[in-house]
mmCIF file of C-alpha atoms in Angstrom:
data_model
loop_
_atom_site.group_PDB
_atom_site.id
_atom_site.type_symbol
_atom_site.label_atom_id
_atom_site.label_comp_id
_atom_site.label_asym_id
_atom_site.label_seq_id
_atom_site.Cartn_x
_atom_site.Cartn_y
_atom_site.Cartn_z
ATOM 1 C CA LEU H 1 19.323 -12.492 10.956
ATOM 2 C CA LEU H 2 16.955 -9.606 11.569
ATOM 3 C CA THR H 3 15.893 -7.732 8.459
ATOM 4 C CA GLN H 4 16.310 -3.978 8.647
ATOM 5 C CA TYR H 5 13.446 -2.156 7.006
ATOM 6 C CA PRO H 6 13.407 1.611 6.566
ATOM 7 C CA HIS H 7 11.074 3.684 8.709
ATOM 8 C CA VAL H 8 7.866 4.968 7.175
ATOM 9 C CA ILE H 9 7.056 8.660 7.451
ATOM 10 C CA LYS H 10 3.313 9.076 7.972
ATOM 11 C CA LYS H 11 1.239 11.996 6.635
ATOM 12 C CA ASP H 12 1.281 13.688 10.043
ATOM 13 C CA GLY H 13 5.068 13.466 10.236
ATOM 14 C CA ARG H 14 5.240 10.524 12.648
ATOM 15 C CA ARG H 15 7.822 7.874 11.852
ATOM 16 C CA GLU H 16 7.326 4.178 12.468
ATOM 17 C CA PRO H 17 9.098 1.007 11.452
ATOM 18 C CA PHE H 18 7.814 -0.580 8.232
ATOM 19 C CA SER H 19 5.357 -3.344 9.115
ATOM 20 C CA LYS H 20 4.674 -6.277 6.803
ATOM 21 C CA GLU H 21 1.637 -7.031 8.971
ATOM 22 C CA LYS H 22 0.144 -3.566 8.459
ATOM 23 C CA LEU H 23 0.806 -3.846 4.740
ATOM 24 C CA ARG H 24 -0.838 -7.281 4.596
ATOM 25 C CA ARG H 25 -3.849 -6.079 6.606
ATOM 26 C CA GLY H 26 -4.432 -3.097 4.313
ATOM 27 C CA ILE H 27 -4.215 -5.255 1.202
ATOM 28 C CA GLN H 28 -6.490 -7.930 2.723
ATOM 29 C CA ILE H 29 -9.132 -5.302 3.529
ATOM 30 C CA ALA H 30 -8.954 -3.933 -0.026
ATOM 31 C CA CYS H 31 -9.293 -7.462 -1.446
ATOM 32 C CA LYS H 32 -12.137 -8.564 0.830
ATOM 33 C CA LYS H 33 -14.808 -10.528 -1.087
ATOM 34 C CA ARG H 34 -12.806 -10.186 -4.305
ATOM 35 C CA PRO H 35 -11.496 -13.047 -6.468
ATOM 36 C CA VAL H 36 -7.967 -12.588 -5.111
ATOM 37 C CA SER H 37 -6.262 -15.600 -3.550
ATOM 38 C CA VAL H 38 -4.266 -15.661 -0.316
ATOM 39 C CA GLY H 39 -1.260 -16.576 -2.480
ATOM 40 C CA GLN H 40 -1.717 -13.497 -4.654
ATOM 41 C CA ILE H 41 -1.914 -11.304 -1.545
ATOM 42 C CA GLU H 42 1.215 -12.932 -0.078
ATOM 43 C CA ASN H 43 3.114 -12.450 -3.361
ATOM 44 C CA LEU H 44 2.105 -8.793 -3.393
ATOM 45 C CA VAL H 45 3.177 -8.330 0.245
ATOM 46 C CA SER H 46 6.515 -10.018 -0.542
ATOM 47 C CA ARG H 47 7.159 -7.870 -3.617
ATOM 48 C CA ILE H 48 6.394 -4.619 -1.784
ATOM 49 C CA SER H 49 8.423 -5.700 1.275
ATOM 50 C CA ARG H 50 11.438 -6.570 -0.889
ATOM 51 C CA TRP H 51 11.103 -3.239 -2.692
ATOM 52 C CA VAL H 52 10.983 -1.374 0.647
ATOM 53 C CA GLN H 53 13.933 -3.375 1.981
ATOM 54 C CA ALA H 54 15.982 -2.733 -1.176
ATOM 55 C CA SER H 55 15.470 1.006 -0.853
ATOM 56 C CA PRO H 56 18.739 2.819 -0.158
ATOM 57 C CA ASP H 57 16.769 5.301 1.975
ATOM 58 C CA LYS H 58 16.578 4.944 5.746
ATOM 59 C CA GLU H 59 13.079 6.437 5.584
ATOM 60 C CA LEU H 60 10.286 6.192 3.010
ATOM 61 C CA SER H 61 7.122 8.242 2.900
ATOM 62 C CA ALA H 62 3.878 6.354 3.478
ATOM 63 C CA HIS H 63 2.783 7.992 0.221
ATOM 64 C CA LYS H 64 5.572 6.274 -1.725
ATOM 65 C CA VAL H 65 4.727 2.883 -0.212
ATOM 66 C CA GLY H 66 1.034 3.484 -0.924
ATOM 67 C CA GLN H 67 1.794 4.322 -4.558
ATOM 68 C CA ALA H 68 3.673 1.044 -4.946
ATOM 69 C CA VAL H 69 0.723 -0.894 -3.499
ATOM 70 C CA VAL H 70 -1.786 0.943 -5.715
ATOM 71 C CA LYS H 71 0.296 0.140 -8.801
ATOM 72 C CA GLU H 72 0.453 -3.559 -7.883
ATOM 73 C CA LEU H 73 -3.256 -3.780 -6.981
ATOM 74 C CA LYS H 74 -4.291 -2.112 -10.233
ATOM 75 C CA SER H 75 -2.955 -5.083 -12.192
ATOM 76 C CA LEU H 76 -4.514 -7.567 -9.749
ATOM 77 C CA ASP H 77 -8.092 -6.397 -9.185
ATOM 78 C CA ASP H 78 -9.843 -3.147 -10.154
ATOM 79 C CA VAL H 79 -12.158 -3.054 -7.139
ATOM 80 C CA ALA H 80 -9.356 -3.753 -4.647
ATOM 81 C CA TYR H 81 -7.321 -1.046 -6.376
ATOM 82 C CA VAL H 82 -10.139 1.507 -6.028
ATOM 83 C CA ARG H 83 -10.735 0.565 -2.385
ATOM 84 C CA PHE H 84 -7.071 0.868 -1.443
ATOM 85 C CA ALA H 85 -6.588 4.076 -3.435
ATOM 86 C CA SER H 86 -9.624 5.712 -1.827
ATOM 87 C CA VAL H 87 -8.235 5.096 1.677
ATOM 88 C CA TYR H 88 -4.609 5.822 0.857
ATOM 89 C CA LYS H 89 -5.385 9.055 -0.993
ATOM 90 C CA SER H 90 -8.114 10.124 1.491
ATOM 91 C CA PHE H 91 -10.141 12.085 -1.023
ATOM 92 C CA ARG H 92 -11.932 15.235 0.088
ATOM 93 C CA ASP H 93 -15.048 14.537 -2.000
ATOM 94 C CA VAL H 94 -16.591 12.376 -4.712
ATOM 95 C CA ASN H 95 -15.411 14.686 -7.536
ATOM 96 C CA GLU H 96 -11.801 14.384 -6.433
ATOM 97 C CA PHE H 97 -12.244 10.607 -6.300
ATOM 98 C CA MET H 98 -13.762 10.469 -9.790
ATOM 99 C CA GLN H 99 -10.958 12.628 -11.231
ATOM 100 C CA SER H 100 -8.420 10.244 -9.796
ATOM 101 C CA LEU H 101 -10.174 7.254 -11.384
ATOM 102 C CA GLU H 102 -10.121 8.911 -14.797
#
């Protein structure tokens, strides 16, 4: 049975199917050289994927998915959280980044 995931609406308006692989890759990059196990990453990917799949919406914004990942990473590893948040929020400058951290 093929699982139907909602489409993700990117910042530029493009729509693409939700990808567990893309999600995993982004989380792995954020967790690189951090004390986060492969199992912890897989659990996080599973939780986010189930949350996306359970959504009644046919489309979810990339922002909403990113927020869910940021929330999960924050409880897992502070550095991975900051790394992911800095990419996902694409800050304009250091001040904006620092405000977000506070």
